Structures are given as C-alpha cells and as structure tokens.
Amino acid sequence: MRQDHPEQQPGQMDRTEVAARLAAAVGRINRRARSDSASLGYGIVSALATIQRHGPLRPGDISRIEVVTKPTMTRILTELEQRGFIAREADPTDGRAFKVSVTPEGIAAVEAARNQRTGIVASLITDLPSDDLDAIANALGALERVAQGEVSQEDPSS
C-alpha cells in the first residue's frame, strides 16, 4: 500500500492507482484489438452500433452519445452512407431535420467487426490461468456499469 494516502484504510486499494492501471490496460487491449481490424475504424463501428442499438437517430443525438463533435459525426455518417450501412429518413417531427437508421448491410458490418474484435481479445486471454480468467469474469459487471455510466453512488468505503 502506498504511504501518500493517509486517509486510506488498511486493505483498501488506492482508487487513483486502480484507475490509472485500468485505463492503461484497457487502452492497450483496445489498440491490440484495433490493430488487426480490417477496413472499418473504431469510431465508425461505434457510431454504427449506436445507430443499430438506439436508432433511428438524428446526427446530433449520435454525436452526443458517441461524445464526438458534430463535424466529426458528419464525416462518419457520410462514410457510413457511402458504404450503404445507413439510410437517411425525414424526421417526422421536424421537416428540416433527418434521422439515420442502420441497413441490413450495416447490421452485418457491426456483427463482423464484433466477431473479429471478440476473436482478437479471445486470443489475448487464451493462455491466462483459470484464476486470472475468473478474476476478469468477476470484474465484468462492474466494468460494464462504469462503461455505461451506471456507477452506483453508494459509499465507497462500504
């Protein structure tokens, strides 16, 4: 245990250190999973998956969900539309606006990218000892909640 956190109780982990190690590990895993990716970049697959999950959506809604600027989202949507992965439709509540939805080709592209990424990550963990695999499996629920922004507000010392 580090000595520079006197408020830390014995047996407690330093949250800052955990956060730093988690960010570094997730970043490395993502880079390794993306380095073998074929033609679709991470941002494109992520936006397409968001449209599939929540669509039809306005471009501004997608940029908020994906936490990217509107010009970046415009470029992504242009590429998705050129590839035939999304289709535009008039927004029934606002004649000046449009929504996008995923096409069957887009659904297939998301599934292919997910399968490829899953295969890459599976190969990264294939030789882990059972105890390490169990530890990762036990942490997945908490990691998924953090990723979705659903972290509970309970007392961290409990």
Short mmCIF file of N, CA and C in Angstrom, two decimals:
data_model
loop_
_atom_site.label_atom_id
_atom_site.label_comp_id
_atom_site.label_asym_id
_atom_site.label_seq_id
_atom_site.Cartn_x
_atom_site.Cartn_y
_atom_site.Cartn_z
N MET A 1 0.85 -1.17 0.00
CA MET A 1 0.00 0.00 0.00
C MET A 1 0.90 1.23 0.00
N ARG A 2 0.45 2.27 -0.75
CA ARG A 2 1.23 3.49 -0.84
C ARG A 2 1.06 4.31 0.43
N GLN A 3 2.10 5.01 0.82
CA GLN A 3 2.09 5.77 2.06
C GLN A 3 1.55 7.20 1.87
N ASP A 4 1.36 7.68 0.66
CA ASP A 4 0.97 9.06 0.44
C ASP A 4 -0.54 9.29 0.54
N HIS A 5 -1.31 8.32 1.03
CA HIS A 5 -2.75 8.46 1.21
C HIS A 5 -3.12 8.07 2.63
N PRO A 6 -2.87 8.98 3.59
CA PRO A 6 -3.11 8.62 5.00
C PRO A 6 -4.57 8.33 5.31
N GLU A 7 -5.53 8.86 4.53
CA GLU A 7 -6.94 8.60 4.79
C GLU A 7 -7.36 7.19 4.36
N GLN A 8 -6.51 6.52 3.63
CA GLN A 8 -6.81 5.19 3.11
C GLN A 8 -6.77 4.17 4.24
N GLN A 9 -7.81 3.38 4.34
CA GLN A 9 -7.90 2.35 5.36
C GLN A 9 -7.04 1.14 4.96
N PRO A 10 -6.54 0.40 5.94
CA PRO A 10 -5.77 -0.81 5.61
C PRO A 10 -6.63 -1.76 4.76
N GLY A 11 -6.03 -2.30 3.73
CA GLY A 11 -6.73 -3.25 2.87
C GLY A 11 -7.46 -2.59 1.70
N GLN A 12 -7.60 -1.27 1.73
CA GLN A 12 -8.26 -0.58 0.63
C GLN A 12 -7.26 -0.30 -0.48
N MET A 13 -7.74 -0.35 -1.71
CA MET A 13 -6.89 -0.03 -2.84
C MET A 13 -6.94 1.47 -3.10
N ASP A 14 -5.87 1.99 -3.60
CA ASP A 14 -5.79 3.39 -4.00
C ASP A 14 -6.57 3.52 -5.31
N ARG A 15 -7.72 4.23 -5.28
CA ARG A 15 -8.59 4.35 -6.46
C ARG A 15 -7.88 5.01 -7.64
N THR A 16 -7.00 5.96 -7.36
CA THR A 16 -6.28 6.62 -8.45
C THR A 16 -5.35 5.64 -9.15
N GLU A 17 -4.68 4.82 -8.37
CA GLU A 17 -3.78 3.83 -8.95
C GLU A 17 -4.57 2.79 -9.75
N VAL A 18 -5.71 2.34 -9.21
CA VAL A 18 -6.56 1.39 -9.93
C VAL A 18 -7.03 2.02 -11.23
N ALA A 19 -7.45 3.28 -11.18
CA ALA A 19 -7.93 3.96 -12.38
C ALA A 19 -6.83 4.06 -13.43
N ALA A 20 -5.63 4.41 -13.02
CA ALA A 20 -4.51 4.54 -13.96
C ALA A 20 -4.17 3.20 -14.61
N ARG A 21 -4.11 2.15 -13.79
CA ARG A 21 -3.78 0.83 -14.33
C ARG A 21 -4.88 0.32 -15.25
N LEU A 22 -6.15 0.55 -14.86
CA LEU A 22 -7.28 0.13 -15.69
C LEU A 22 -7.26 0.86 -17.03
N ALA A 23 -7.06 2.18 -17.00
CA ALA A 23 -7.02 2.95 -18.24
C ALA A 23 -5.90 2.47 -19.16
N ALA A 24 -4.75 2.20 -18.59
CA ALA A 24 -3.61 1.73 -19.40
C ALA A 24 -3.90 0.35 -19.99
N ALA A 25 -4.44 -0.56 -19.18
CA ALA A 25 -4.71 -1.91 -19.67
C ALA A 25 -5.80 -1.91 -20.75
N VAL A 26 -6.89 -1.17 -20.50
CA VAL A 26 -7.97 -1.11 -21.49
C VAL A 26 -7.47 -0.47 -22.78
N GLY A 27 -6.67 0.57 -22.64
CA GLY A 27 -6.11 1.22 -23.83
C GLY A 27 -5.25 0.28 -24.66
N ARG A 28 -4.39 -0.48 -23.99
CA ARG A 28 -3.53 -1.43 -24.71
C ARG A 28 -4.35 -2.53 -25.39
N ILE A 29 -5.34 -3.06 -24.65
CA ILE A 29 -6.19 -4.11 -25.23
C ILE A 29 -6.92 -3.55 -26.45
N ASN A 30 -7.48 -2.34 -26.34
CA ASN A 30 -8.17 -1.74 -27.48
C ASN A 30 -7.25 -1.54 -28.67
N ARG A 31 -6.04 -1.05 -28.42
CA ARG A 31 -5.10 -0.84 -29.53
C ARG A 31 -4.75 -2.16 -30.20
N ARG A 32 -4.56 -3.21 -29.41
CA ARG A 32 -4.25 -4.52 -30.00
C ARG A 32 -5.43 -5.05 -30.78
N ALA A 33 -6.64 -4.87 -30.26
CA ALA A 33 -7.83 -5.35 -30.95
C ALA A 33 -8.08 -4.57 -32.23
N ARG A 34 -7.76 -3.28 -32.21
CA ARG A 34 -7.97 -2.45 -33.40
C ARG A 34 -6.87 -2.62 -34.42
N SER A 35 -5.66 -2.95 -33.99
CA SER A 35 -4.54 -3.04 -34.93
C SER A 35 -4.77 -4.12 -35.98
N ASP A 36 -5.54 -5.12 -35.61
CA ASP A 36 -5.82 -6.20 -36.55
C ASP A 36 -7.14 -5.99 -37.30
N SER A 37 -7.83 -4.87 -37.01
CA SER A 37 -9.12 -4.63 -37.65
C SER A 37 -8.93 -4.40 -39.14
N ALA A 38 -9.92 -4.81 -39.88
CA ALA A 38 -9.87 -4.66 -41.32
C ALA A 38 -10.20 -3.22 -41.71
N SER A 39 -11.22 -3.05 -42.49
CA SER A 39 -11.46 -1.76 -43.13
C SER A 39 -12.19 -0.74 -42.28
N LEU A 40 -12.94 -1.13 -41.30
CA LEU A 40 -13.73 -0.17 -40.53
C LEU A 40 -12.99 0.29 -39.28
N GLY A 41 -12.89 1.59 -39.11
CA GLY A 41 -12.25 2.15 -37.94
C GLY A 41 -13.15 2.04 -36.72
N TYR A 42 -12.55 2.21 -35.56
CA TYR A 42 -13.29 2.07 -34.30
C TYR A 42 -14.45 3.05 -34.21
N GLY A 43 -14.21 4.31 -34.56
CA GLY A 43 -15.25 5.33 -34.47
C GLY A 43 -16.44 5.03 -35.36
N ILE A 44 -16.15 4.49 -36.53
CA ILE A 44 -17.21 4.14 -37.48
C ILE A 44 -18.05 2.98 -36.94
N VAL A 45 -17.38 1.96 -36.44
CA VAL A 45 -18.10 0.81 -35.89
C VAL A 45 -18.91 1.23 -34.67
N SER A 46 -18.32 2.07 -33.82
CA SER A 46 -19.02 2.51 -32.62
C SER A 46 -20.28 3.30 -32.98
N ALA A 47 -20.17 4.23 -33.92
CA ALA A 47 -21.34 5.02 -34.34
C ALA A 47 -22.40 4.12 -34.96
N LEU A 48 -21.98 3.19 -35.79
CA LEU A 48 -22.91 2.28 -36.44
C LEU A 48 -23.64 1.41 -35.40
N ALA A 49 -22.90 0.93 -34.41
CA ALA A 49 -23.52 0.13 -33.34
C ALA A 49 -24.51 0.97 -32.54
N THR A 50 -24.18 2.24 -32.31
CA THR A 50 -25.10 3.13 -31.60
C THR A 50 -26.39 3.33 -32.39
N ILE A 51 -26.26 3.53 -33.69
CA ILE A 51 -27.45 3.69 -34.53
C ILE A 51 -28.27 2.41 -34.52
N GLN A 52 -27.61 1.28 -34.57
CA GLN A 52 -28.32 0.00 -34.54
C GLN A 52 -29.07 -0.16 -33.22
N ARG A 53 -28.42 0.19 -32.12
CA ARG A 53 -28.99 -0.01 -30.79
C ARG A 53 -30.10 0.99 -30.47
N HIS A 54 -29.94 2.26 -30.87
CA HIS A 54 -30.86 3.31 -30.44
C HIS A 54 -31.66 3.95 -31.57
N GLY A 55 -31.36 3.60 -32.83
CA GLY A 55 -31.92 4.32 -33.98
C GLY A 55 -33.38 4.10 -34.20
N PRO A 56 -33.93 4.84 -35.14
CA PRO A 56 -33.31 5.93 -35.90
C PRO A 56 -33.00 7.13 -35.01
N LEU A 57 -31.90 7.81 -35.35
CA LEU A 57 -31.41 8.93 -34.56
C LEU A 57 -31.04 10.11 -35.44
N ARG A 58 -31.14 11.30 -34.87
CA ARG A 58 -30.62 12.49 -35.52
C ARG A 58 -29.10 12.50 -35.36
N PRO A 59 -28.39 13.11 -36.30
CA PRO A 59 -26.93 13.18 -36.19
C PRO A 59 -26.45 13.81 -34.87
N GLY A 60 -27.12 14.85 -34.41
CA GLY A 60 -26.71 15.49 -33.14
C GLY A 60 -26.85 14.55 -31.96
N ASP A 61 -27.89 13.71 -31.98
CA ASP A 61 -28.06 12.73 -30.90
C ASP A 61 -26.93 11.71 -30.92
N ILE A 62 -26.54 11.29 -32.11
CA ILE A 62 -25.44 10.31 -32.22
C ILE A 62 -24.14 10.93 -31.72
N SER A 63 -23.87 12.18 -32.10
CA SER A 63 -22.62 12.81 -31.65
C SER A 63 -22.60 12.96 -30.13
N ARG A 64 -23.75 13.23 -29.51
CA ARG A 64 -23.80 13.31 -28.04
C ARG A 64 -23.53 11.94 -27.41
N ILE A 65 -24.16 10.90 -27.94
CA ILE A 65 -23.97 9.56 -27.39
C ILE A 65 -22.52 9.11 -27.55
N GLU A 66 -21.95 9.39 -28.72
CA GLU A 66 -20.57 8.97 -29.02
C GLU A 66 -19.51 9.91 -28.46
N VAL A 67 -19.95 11.06 -27.95
CA VAL A 67 -19.06 12.07 -27.39
C VAL A 67 -18.02 12.51 -28.42
N VAL A 68 -18.53 12.92 -29.57
CA VAL A 68 -17.68 13.49 -30.62
C VAL A 68 -18.34 14.77 -31.12
N THR A 69 -17.57 15.59 -31.80
CA THR A 69 -18.11 16.84 -32.33
C THR A 69 -19.05 16.56 -33.50
N LYS A 70 -19.92 17.53 -33.77
CA LYS A 70 -20.85 17.38 -34.89
C LYS A 70 -20.12 17.25 -36.23
N PRO A 71 -19.05 18.03 -36.49
CA PRO A 71 -18.33 17.83 -37.76
C PRO A 71 -17.72 16.43 -37.89
N THR A 72 -17.21 15.89 -36.79
CA THR A 72 -16.68 14.52 -36.82
C THR A 72 -17.79 13.54 -37.14
N MET A 73 -18.95 13.72 -36.51
CA MET A 73 -20.06 12.81 -36.77
C MET A 73 -20.54 12.95 -38.21
N THR A 74 -20.54 14.15 -38.75
CA THR A 74 -20.94 14.34 -40.14
C THR A 74 -20.04 13.53 -41.07
N ARG A 75 -18.73 13.56 -40.82
CA ARG A 75 -17.78 12.77 -41.64
C ARG A 75 -18.06 11.27 -41.50
N ILE A 76 -18.30 10.82 -40.28
CA ILE A 76 -18.58 9.40 -40.05
C ILE A 76 -19.85 8.99 -40.77
N LEU A 77 -20.91 9.79 -40.64
CA LEU A 77 -22.18 9.45 -41.28
C LEU A 77 -22.07 9.46 -42.79
N THR A 78 -21.28 10.39 -43.32
CA THR A 78 -21.06 10.41 -44.78
C THR A 78 -20.42 9.11 -45.24
N GLU A 79 -19.41 8.66 -44.51
CA GLU A 79 -18.76 7.39 -44.88
C GLU A 79 -19.71 6.22 -44.74
N LEU A 80 -20.47 6.18 -43.65
CA LEU A 80 -21.43 5.09 -43.45
C LEU A 80 -22.48 5.07 -44.56
N GLU A 81 -22.93 6.24 -44.96
CA GLU A 81 -23.93 6.31 -46.02
C GLU A 81 -23.33 5.88 -47.36
N GLN A 82 -22.10 6.30 -47.65
CA GLN A 82 -21.43 5.90 -48.89
C GLN A 82 -21.23 4.39 -48.98
N ARG A 83 -21.00 3.76 -47.84
CA ARG A 83 -20.82 2.31 -47.80
C ARG A 83 -22.15 1.55 -47.81
N GLY A 84 -23.25 2.27 -47.70
CA GLY A 84 -24.56 1.64 -47.69
C GLY A 84 -24.95 1.06 -46.34
N PHE A 85 -24.29 1.52 -45.27
CA PHE A 85 -24.54 0.97 -43.93
C PHE A 85 -25.66 1.70 -43.19
N ILE A 86 -26.00 2.91 -43.62
CA ILE A 86 -27.10 3.66 -43.01
C ILE A 86 -27.97 4.24 -44.11
N ALA A 87 -29.20 4.58 -43.73
CA ALA A 87 -30.12 5.26 -44.65
C ALA A 87 -30.70 6.46 -43.93
N ARG A 88 -30.87 7.56 -44.68
CA ARG A 88 -31.49 8.77 -44.13
C ARG A 88 -32.99 8.68 -44.31
N GLU A 89 -33.69 9.28 -43.36
CA GLU A 89 -35.14 9.40 -43.48
C GLU A 89 -35.55 10.73 -42.87
N ALA A 90 -36.60 11.32 -43.39
CA ALA A 90 -37.07 12.60 -42.85
C ALA A 90 -37.50 12.41 -41.40
N ASP A 91 -37.22 13.43 -40.59
CA ASP A 91 -37.67 13.42 -39.20
C ASP A 91 -39.14 13.83 -39.21
N PRO A 92 -40.04 12.94 -38.78
CA PRO A 92 -41.47 13.26 -38.85
C PRO A 92 -41.87 14.43 -37.95
N THR A 93 -41.04 14.75 -36.96
CA THR A 93 -41.37 15.85 -36.05
C THR A 93 -40.76 17.18 -36.48
N ASP A 94 -39.84 17.16 -37.47
CA ASP A 94 -39.17 18.39 -37.92
C ASP A 94 -38.78 18.21 -39.38
N GLY A 95 -39.50 18.86 -40.26
CA GLY A 95 -39.26 18.72 -41.70
C GLY A 95 -37.89 19.17 -42.15
N ARG A 96 -37.18 19.96 -41.34
CA ARG A 96 -35.84 20.43 -41.72
C ARG A 96 -34.77 19.42 -41.35
N ALA A 97 -35.10 18.46 -40.53
CA ALA A 97 -34.10 17.53 -40.00
C ALA A 97 -34.28 16.14 -40.58
N PHE A 98 -33.28 15.30 -40.33
CA PHE A 98 -33.37 13.91 -40.76
C PHE A 98 -32.84 13.01 -39.66
N LYS A 99 -33.20 11.75 -39.77
CA LYS A 99 -32.69 10.71 -38.88
C LYS A 99 -32.01 9.67 -39.74
N VAL A 100 -31.14 8.90 -39.11
CA VAL A 100 -30.48 7.81 -39.82
C VAL A 100 -30.81 6.50 -39.12
N SER A 101 -30.90 5.46 -39.92
CA SER A 101 -31.12 4.12 -39.39
C SER A 101 -30.14 3.18 -40.08
N VAL A 102 -29.90 2.06 -39.45
CA VAL A 102 -28.95 1.10 -39.98
C VAL A 102 -29.62 0.22 -41.04
N THR A 103 -28.88 -0.11 -42.07
CA THR A 103 -29.36 -1.00 -43.12
C THR A 103 -28.95 -2.44 -42.80
N PRO A 104 -29.50 -3.41 -43.52
CA PRO A 104 -29.05 -4.79 -43.31
C PRO A 104 -27.53 -4.94 -43.52
N GLU A 105 -26.96 -4.21 -44.47
CA GLU A 105 -25.50 -4.26 -44.68
C GLU A 105 -24.77 -3.69 -43.47
N GLY A 106 -25.34 -2.66 -42.87
CA GLY A 106 -24.74 -2.08 -41.67
C GLY A 106 -24.77 -3.03 -40.49
N ILE A 107 -25.89 -3.73 -40.34
CA ILE A 107 -26.00 -4.73 -39.27
C ILE A 107 -24.94 -5.81 -39.45
N ALA A 108 -24.78 -6.27 -40.68
CA ALA A 108 -23.77 -7.30 -40.97
C ALA A 108 -22.36 -6.77 -40.67
N ALA A 109 -22.10 -5.50 -40.98
CA ALA A 109 -20.78 -4.92 -40.72
C ALA A 109 -20.50 -4.84 -39.23
N VAL A 110 -21.50 -4.44 -38.43
CA VAL A 110 -21.33 -4.38 -36.97
C VAL A 110 -21.04 -5.77 -36.43
N GLU A 111 -21.80 -6.75 -36.86
CA GLU A 111 -21.60 -8.12 -36.38
C GLU A 111 -20.21 -8.65 -36.76
N ALA A 112 -19.78 -8.37 -37.99
CA ALA A 112 -18.46 -8.83 -38.43
C ALA A 112 -17.36 -8.18 -37.58
N ALA A 113 -17.50 -6.87 -37.32
CA ALA A 113 -16.49 -6.17 -36.52
C ALA A 113 -16.48 -6.70 -35.08
N ARG A 114 -17.66 -6.95 -34.52
CA ARG A 114 -17.73 -7.50 -33.15
C ARG A 114 -17.09 -8.88 -33.10
N ASN A 115 -17.40 -9.71 -34.08
CA ASN A 115 -16.83 -11.07 -34.10
C ASN A 115 -15.32 -11.02 -34.23
N GLN A 116 -14.83 -10.12 -35.06
CA GLN A 116 -13.38 -10.00 -35.24
C GLN A 116 -12.73 -9.54 -33.94
N ARG A 117 -13.30 -8.50 -33.31
CA ARG A 117 -12.75 -7.99 -32.05
C ARG A 117 -12.80 -9.05 -30.96
N THR A 118 -13.92 -9.77 -30.88
CA THR A 118 -14.05 -10.84 -29.88
C THR A 118 -12.98 -11.90 -30.10
N GLY A 119 -12.75 -12.26 -31.34
CA GLY A 119 -11.71 -13.25 -31.64
C GLY A 119 -10.33 -12.79 -31.23
N ILE A 120 -10.04 -11.52 -31.47
CA ILE A 120 -8.73 -10.98 -31.10
C ILE A 120 -8.56 -11.00 -29.59
N VAL A 121 -9.58 -10.51 -28.87
CA VAL A 121 -9.49 -10.48 -27.40
C VAL A 121 -9.44 -11.90 -26.84
N ALA A 122 -10.20 -12.82 -27.45
CA ALA A 122 -10.15 -14.22 -27.00
C ALA A 122 -8.74 -14.79 -27.14
N SER A 123 -8.07 -14.43 -28.22
CA SER A 123 -6.69 -14.93 -28.40
C SER A 123 -5.74 -14.31 -27.37
N LEU A 124 -6.04 -13.08 -26.93
CA LEU A 124 -5.19 -12.43 -25.93
C LEU A 124 -5.32 -13.10 -24.57
N ILE A 125 -6.50 -13.65 -24.26
CA ILE A 125 -6.71 -14.23 -22.92
C ILE A 125 -6.64 -15.76 -22.93
N THR A 126 -6.39 -16.35 -24.08
CA THR A 126 -6.47 -17.82 -24.20
C THR A 126 -5.51 -18.56 -23.27
N ASP A 127 -4.35 -17.99 -23.00
CA ASP A 127 -3.37 -18.69 -22.17
C ASP A 127 -3.35 -18.24 -20.72
N LEU A 128 -4.33 -17.43 -20.32
CA LEU A 128 -4.39 -17.00 -18.92
C LEU A 128 -4.72 -18.18 -18.01
N PRO A 129 -4.14 -18.18 -16.82
CA PRO A 129 -4.54 -19.21 -15.84
C PRO A 129 -6.01 -19.02 -15.46
N SER A 130 -6.65 -20.08 -15.04
CA SER A 130 -8.07 -20.05 -14.68
C SER A 130 -8.39 -18.99 -13.64
N ASP A 131 -7.51 -18.81 -12.66
CA ASP A 131 -7.75 -17.81 -11.61
C ASP A 131 -7.80 -16.40 -12.20
N ASP A 132 -6.92 -16.11 -13.15
CA ASP A 132 -6.94 -14.79 -13.79
C ASP A 132 -8.21 -14.60 -14.62
N LEU A 133 -8.60 -15.64 -15.35
CA LEU A 133 -9.82 -15.57 -16.15
C LEU A 133 -11.04 -15.37 -15.24
N ASP A 134 -11.08 -16.06 -14.12
CA ASP A 134 -12.17 -15.89 -13.16
C ASP A 134 -12.19 -14.46 -12.61
N ALA A 135 -11.02 -13.90 -12.32
CA ALA A 135 -10.95 -12.54 -11.80
C ALA A 135 -11.49 -11.54 -12.82
N ILE A 136 -11.15 -11.72 -14.08
CA ILE A 136 -11.67 -10.85 -15.14
C ILE A 136 -13.18 -11.01 -15.25
N ALA A 137 -13.65 -12.24 -15.25
CA ALA A 137 -15.09 -12.50 -15.35
C ALA A 137 -15.84 -11.87 -14.19
N ASN A 138 -15.28 -11.94 -12.99
CA ASN A 138 -15.92 -11.36 -11.82
C ASN A 138 -15.95 -9.83 -11.86
N ALA A 139 -15.01 -9.22 -12.58
CA ALA A 139 -14.96 -7.76 -12.69
C ALA A 139 -15.83 -7.21 -13.82
N LEU A 140 -16.30 -8.07 -14.72
CA LEU A 140 -17.02 -7.58 -15.90
C LEU A 140 -18.28 -6.79 -15.58
N GLY A 141 -19.06 -7.21 -14.62
CA GLY A 141 -20.28 -6.47 -14.27
C GLY A 141 -19.96 -5.03 -13.88
N ALA A 142 -18.98 -4.85 -13.02
CA ALA A 142 -18.59 -3.51 -12.59
C ALA A 142 -18.04 -2.71 -13.77
N LEU A 143 -17.23 -3.33 -14.60
CA LEU A 143 -16.66 -2.63 -15.76
C LEU A 143 -17.76 -2.21 -16.73
N GLU A 144 -18.73 -3.07 -16.95
CA GLU A 144 -19.84 -2.73 -17.84
C GLU A 144 -20.66 -1.56 -17.28
N ARG A 145 -20.87 -1.53 -15.97
CA ARG A 145 -21.60 -0.41 -15.35
C ARG A 145 -20.82 0.88 -15.51
N VAL A 146 -19.51 0.83 -15.29
CA VAL A 146 -18.67 2.01 -15.46
C VAL A 146 -18.74 2.48 -16.91
N ALA A 147 -18.64 1.56 -17.85
CA ALA A 147 -18.66 1.91 -19.27
C ALA A 147 -19.97 2.56 -19.68
N GLN A 148 -21.06 2.17 -19.04
CA GLN A 148 -22.38 2.73 -19.36
C GLN A 148 -22.72 3.95 -18.52
N GLY A 149 -21.82 4.33 -17.61
CA GLY A 149 -22.08 5.47 -16.74
C GLY A 149 -23.11 5.16 -15.68
N GLU A 150 -23.22 3.91 -15.29
CA GLU A 150 -24.23 3.47 -14.33
C GLU A 150 -23.62 3.13 -12.98
N VAL A 151 -22.58 3.84 -12.59
CA VAL A 151 -21.92 3.55 -11.33
C VAL A 151 -22.83 4.01 -10.20
N SER A 152 -23.06 3.12 -9.23
CA SER A 152 -23.91 3.48 -8.09
C SER A 152 -23.22 4.53 -7.23
N GLN A 153 -24.00 5.24 -6.49
CA GLN A 153 -23.46 6.32 -5.62
C GLN A 153 -23.32 5.85 -4.19
N GLU A 154 -23.14 4.56 -3.98
CA GLU A 154 -23.00 4.07 -2.60
C GLU A 154 -21.67 4.49 -2.01
N ASP A 155 -21.57 4.45 -0.72
CA ASP A 155 -20.38 4.84 0.00
C ASP A 155 -19.22 3.96 -0.44
N PRO A 156 -18.13 4.56 -0.97
CA PRO A 156 -17.00 3.75 -1.45
C PRO A 156 -16.28 2.98 -0.36
N SER A 157 -16.51 3.32 0.92
CA SER A 157 -15.82 2.59 1.99
C SER A 157 -16.59 1.36 2.44
N SER A 158 -17.80 1.17 1.86
CA SER A 158 -18.59 0.00 2.28
C SER A 158 -18.25 -1.20 1.46
#
